[in-house]
Short mmCIF file of C-alpha atoms in Angstrom, two decimals:
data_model
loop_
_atom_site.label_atom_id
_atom_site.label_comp_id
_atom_site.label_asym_id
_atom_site.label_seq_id
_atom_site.Cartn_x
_atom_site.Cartn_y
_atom_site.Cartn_z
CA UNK A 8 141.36 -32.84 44.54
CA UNK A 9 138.09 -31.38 45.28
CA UNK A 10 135.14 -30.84 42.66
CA UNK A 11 132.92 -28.97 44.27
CA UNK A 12 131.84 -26.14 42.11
CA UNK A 13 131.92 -23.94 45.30
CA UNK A 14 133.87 -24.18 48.53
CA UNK A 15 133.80 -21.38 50.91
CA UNK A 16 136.78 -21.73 53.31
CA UNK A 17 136.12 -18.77 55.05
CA UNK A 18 133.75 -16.03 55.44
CA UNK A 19 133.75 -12.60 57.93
CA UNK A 20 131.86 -9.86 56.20
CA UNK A 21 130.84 -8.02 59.39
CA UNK A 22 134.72 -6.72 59.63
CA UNK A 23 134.30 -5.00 56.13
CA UNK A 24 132.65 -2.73 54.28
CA UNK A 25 132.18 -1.93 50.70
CA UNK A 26 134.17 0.13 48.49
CA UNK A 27 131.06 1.92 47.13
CA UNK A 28 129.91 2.90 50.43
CA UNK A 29 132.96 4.45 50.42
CA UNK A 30 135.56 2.58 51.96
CA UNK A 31 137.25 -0.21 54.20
CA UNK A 32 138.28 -3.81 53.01
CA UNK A 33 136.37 -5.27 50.18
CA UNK A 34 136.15 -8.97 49.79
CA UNK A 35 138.29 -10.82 47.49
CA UNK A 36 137.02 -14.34 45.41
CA UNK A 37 140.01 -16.29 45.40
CA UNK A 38 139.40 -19.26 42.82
CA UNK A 39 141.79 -22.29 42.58
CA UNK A 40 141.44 -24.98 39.96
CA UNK A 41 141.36 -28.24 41.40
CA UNK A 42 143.24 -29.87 39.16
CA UNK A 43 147.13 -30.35 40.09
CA UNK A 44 146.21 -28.74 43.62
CA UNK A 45 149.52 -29.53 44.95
CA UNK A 46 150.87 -26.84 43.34
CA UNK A 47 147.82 -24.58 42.32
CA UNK A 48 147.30 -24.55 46.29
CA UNK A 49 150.59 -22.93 46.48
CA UNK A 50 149.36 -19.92 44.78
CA UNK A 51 146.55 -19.12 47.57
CA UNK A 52 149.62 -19.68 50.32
CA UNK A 53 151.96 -17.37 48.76
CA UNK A 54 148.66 -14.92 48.45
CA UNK A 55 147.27 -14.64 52.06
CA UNK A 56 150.93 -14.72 53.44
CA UNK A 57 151.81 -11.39 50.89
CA UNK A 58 148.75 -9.82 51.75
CA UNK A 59 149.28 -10.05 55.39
CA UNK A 60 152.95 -8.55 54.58
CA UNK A 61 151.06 -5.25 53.17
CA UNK A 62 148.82 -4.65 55.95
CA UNK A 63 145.87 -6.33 54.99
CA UNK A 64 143.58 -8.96 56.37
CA UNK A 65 143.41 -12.22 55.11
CA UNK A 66 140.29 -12.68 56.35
CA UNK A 67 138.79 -10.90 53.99
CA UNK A 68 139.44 -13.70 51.22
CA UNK A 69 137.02 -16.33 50.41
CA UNK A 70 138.12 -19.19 48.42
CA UNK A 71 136.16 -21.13 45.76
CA UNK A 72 137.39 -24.44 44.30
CA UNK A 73 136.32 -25.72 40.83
CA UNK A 74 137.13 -28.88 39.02
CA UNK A 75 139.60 -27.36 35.99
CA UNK A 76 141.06 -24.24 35.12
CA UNK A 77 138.29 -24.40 32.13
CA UNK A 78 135.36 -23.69 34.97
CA UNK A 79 137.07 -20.59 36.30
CA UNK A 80 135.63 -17.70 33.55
CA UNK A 81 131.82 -18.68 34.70
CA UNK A 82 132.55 -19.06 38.60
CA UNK A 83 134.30 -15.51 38.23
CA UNK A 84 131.37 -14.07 36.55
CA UNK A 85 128.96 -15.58 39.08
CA UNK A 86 131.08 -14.33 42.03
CA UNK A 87 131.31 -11.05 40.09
CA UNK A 88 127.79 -10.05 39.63
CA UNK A 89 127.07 -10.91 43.19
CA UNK A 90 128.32 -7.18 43.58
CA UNK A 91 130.31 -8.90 47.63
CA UNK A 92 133.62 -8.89 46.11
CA UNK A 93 135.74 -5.71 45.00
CA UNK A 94 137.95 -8.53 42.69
CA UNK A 95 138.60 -11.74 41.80
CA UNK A 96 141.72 -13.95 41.46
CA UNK A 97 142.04 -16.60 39.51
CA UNK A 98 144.37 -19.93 40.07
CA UNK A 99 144.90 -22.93 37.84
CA UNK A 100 148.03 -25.04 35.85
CA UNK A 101 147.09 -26.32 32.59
CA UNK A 102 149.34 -28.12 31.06
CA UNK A 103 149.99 -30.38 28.13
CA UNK A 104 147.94 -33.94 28.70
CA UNK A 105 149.10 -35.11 25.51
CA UNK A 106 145.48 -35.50 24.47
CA UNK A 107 144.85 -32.10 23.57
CA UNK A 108 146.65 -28.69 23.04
CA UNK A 109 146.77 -27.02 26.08
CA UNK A 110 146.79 -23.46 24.60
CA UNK A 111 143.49 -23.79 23.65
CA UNK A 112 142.17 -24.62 27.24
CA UNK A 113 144.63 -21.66 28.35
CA UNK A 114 143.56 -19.27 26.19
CA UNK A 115 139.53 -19.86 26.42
CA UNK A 116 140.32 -19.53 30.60
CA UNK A 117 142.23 -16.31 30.11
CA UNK A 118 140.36 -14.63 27.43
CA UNK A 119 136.99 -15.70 29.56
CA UNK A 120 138.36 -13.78 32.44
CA UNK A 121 139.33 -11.03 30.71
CA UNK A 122 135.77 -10.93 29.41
CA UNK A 123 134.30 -10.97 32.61
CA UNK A 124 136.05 -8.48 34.39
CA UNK A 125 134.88 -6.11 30.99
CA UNK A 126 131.70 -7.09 31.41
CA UNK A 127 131.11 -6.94 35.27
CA UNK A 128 133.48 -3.95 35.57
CA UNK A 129 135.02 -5.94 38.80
CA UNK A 130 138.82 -6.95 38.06
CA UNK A 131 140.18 -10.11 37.26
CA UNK A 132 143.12 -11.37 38.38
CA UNK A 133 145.08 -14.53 36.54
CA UNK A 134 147.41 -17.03 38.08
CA UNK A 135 146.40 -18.99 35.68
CA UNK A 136 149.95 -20.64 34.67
CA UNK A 137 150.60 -22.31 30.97
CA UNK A 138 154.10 -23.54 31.16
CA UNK A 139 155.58 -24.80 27.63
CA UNK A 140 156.34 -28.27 29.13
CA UNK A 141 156.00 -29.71 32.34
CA UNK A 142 157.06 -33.37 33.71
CA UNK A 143 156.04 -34.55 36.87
CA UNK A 144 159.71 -34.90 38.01
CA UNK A 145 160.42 -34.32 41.62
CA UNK A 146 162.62 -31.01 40.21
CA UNK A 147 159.70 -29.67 38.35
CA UNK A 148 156.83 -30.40 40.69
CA UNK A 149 159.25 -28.30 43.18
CA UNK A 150 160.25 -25.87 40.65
CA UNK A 151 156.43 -24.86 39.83
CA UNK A 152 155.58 -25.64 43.54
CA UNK A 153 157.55 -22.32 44.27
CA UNK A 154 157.41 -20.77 41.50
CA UNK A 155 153.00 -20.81 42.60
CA UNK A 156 153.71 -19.00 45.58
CA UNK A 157 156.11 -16.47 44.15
CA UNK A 158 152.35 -15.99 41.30
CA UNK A 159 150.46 -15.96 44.42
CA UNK A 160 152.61 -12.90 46.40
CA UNK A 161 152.56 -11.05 43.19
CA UNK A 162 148.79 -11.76 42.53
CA UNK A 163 148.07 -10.05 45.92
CA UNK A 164 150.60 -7.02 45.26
CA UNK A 165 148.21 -6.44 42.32
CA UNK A 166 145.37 -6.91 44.21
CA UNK A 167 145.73 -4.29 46.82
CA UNK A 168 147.11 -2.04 44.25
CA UNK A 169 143.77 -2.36 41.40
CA UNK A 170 141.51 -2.16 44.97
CA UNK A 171 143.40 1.09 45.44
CA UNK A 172 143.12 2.44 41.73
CA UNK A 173 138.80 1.51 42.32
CA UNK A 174 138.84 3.03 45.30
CA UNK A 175 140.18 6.48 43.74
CA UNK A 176 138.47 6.49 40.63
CA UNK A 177 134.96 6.17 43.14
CA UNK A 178 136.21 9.14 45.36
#
């Protein structure tokens, strides 16, 4: 699991240009929670290989690890207000630790998004997943292993689909 607040994996910009200079690829933040990144890491799979399907580079991604699902609303806003990315996506699994309610951890990380994308005006994406229980059983560690990169193609459907809806509304 790593915990550093920020870990580019890979970086082109000199293949793409910006959306408000009226066109091509913008870049996309891709943040994954570091915490269960077994699965999480399924999500970012299941993202690149569904964004290839539609036509689109992968290369255009960069991806950003941080320690919990609970440091994702400030790395979004950071990566948000940089004004390089056309939208951000969001990974993480919280899940009950028996320590504390999870729903409060899932709902500050959601509601924080939300708030960023409202405030920064650059979309948010969640596949940030809150199941009611979760066992590390060999079935459910394979269930939500899958069930990660199923988030992950849809995450990337919506992607090119909200870059599409920016790119209009700026025409």
């Amino acid at each position: 699991m790593g915990c550093e607040m920020s870990q580019i994996l890979s970086v082109s910009n000199d293949t793409n240009t910006n959306l408000a200079s009226g066109g091509g690829q913008q870049r996309i933040a891709f943040i994954k929670a570091g915490w269960h990144s077994d699965i999480v890491d399924q999500s970012l799979a299941g993202f690149r290989r569904e964004l290839e399907a539609l036509g689109q580079s992968s290369d255009r991604i960069d991806v950003f690890t941080v320690p919990g699902a609970y440091e994702i609303p400030l790395q979004a806003k950071r990566l948000a207000k940089t004004g390089d990315y056309g939208i951000v996506v969001a990974a993480a699994f919280v899940v009950d630790g028996g320590i504390y309610r999870h729903e409060f951890v899932a709902d500050a990380v959601v509601s924080g998004m939300m708030q960023v994308q409202l405030e920064t005006e650059v979309p948010v994406l969640s596949v940030v997943l809150t199941p009611k229980t979760f066992q590390e059983s060999a079935e459910q560690i394979a269930f939500f292993t899958e069930h990660f990169v199923t988030k992950g193609a849809e995450a990337a459907r919506a992607c090119v689909a909200t870059l599409e809806n920016q790119r209009a509304l700026a025409s």
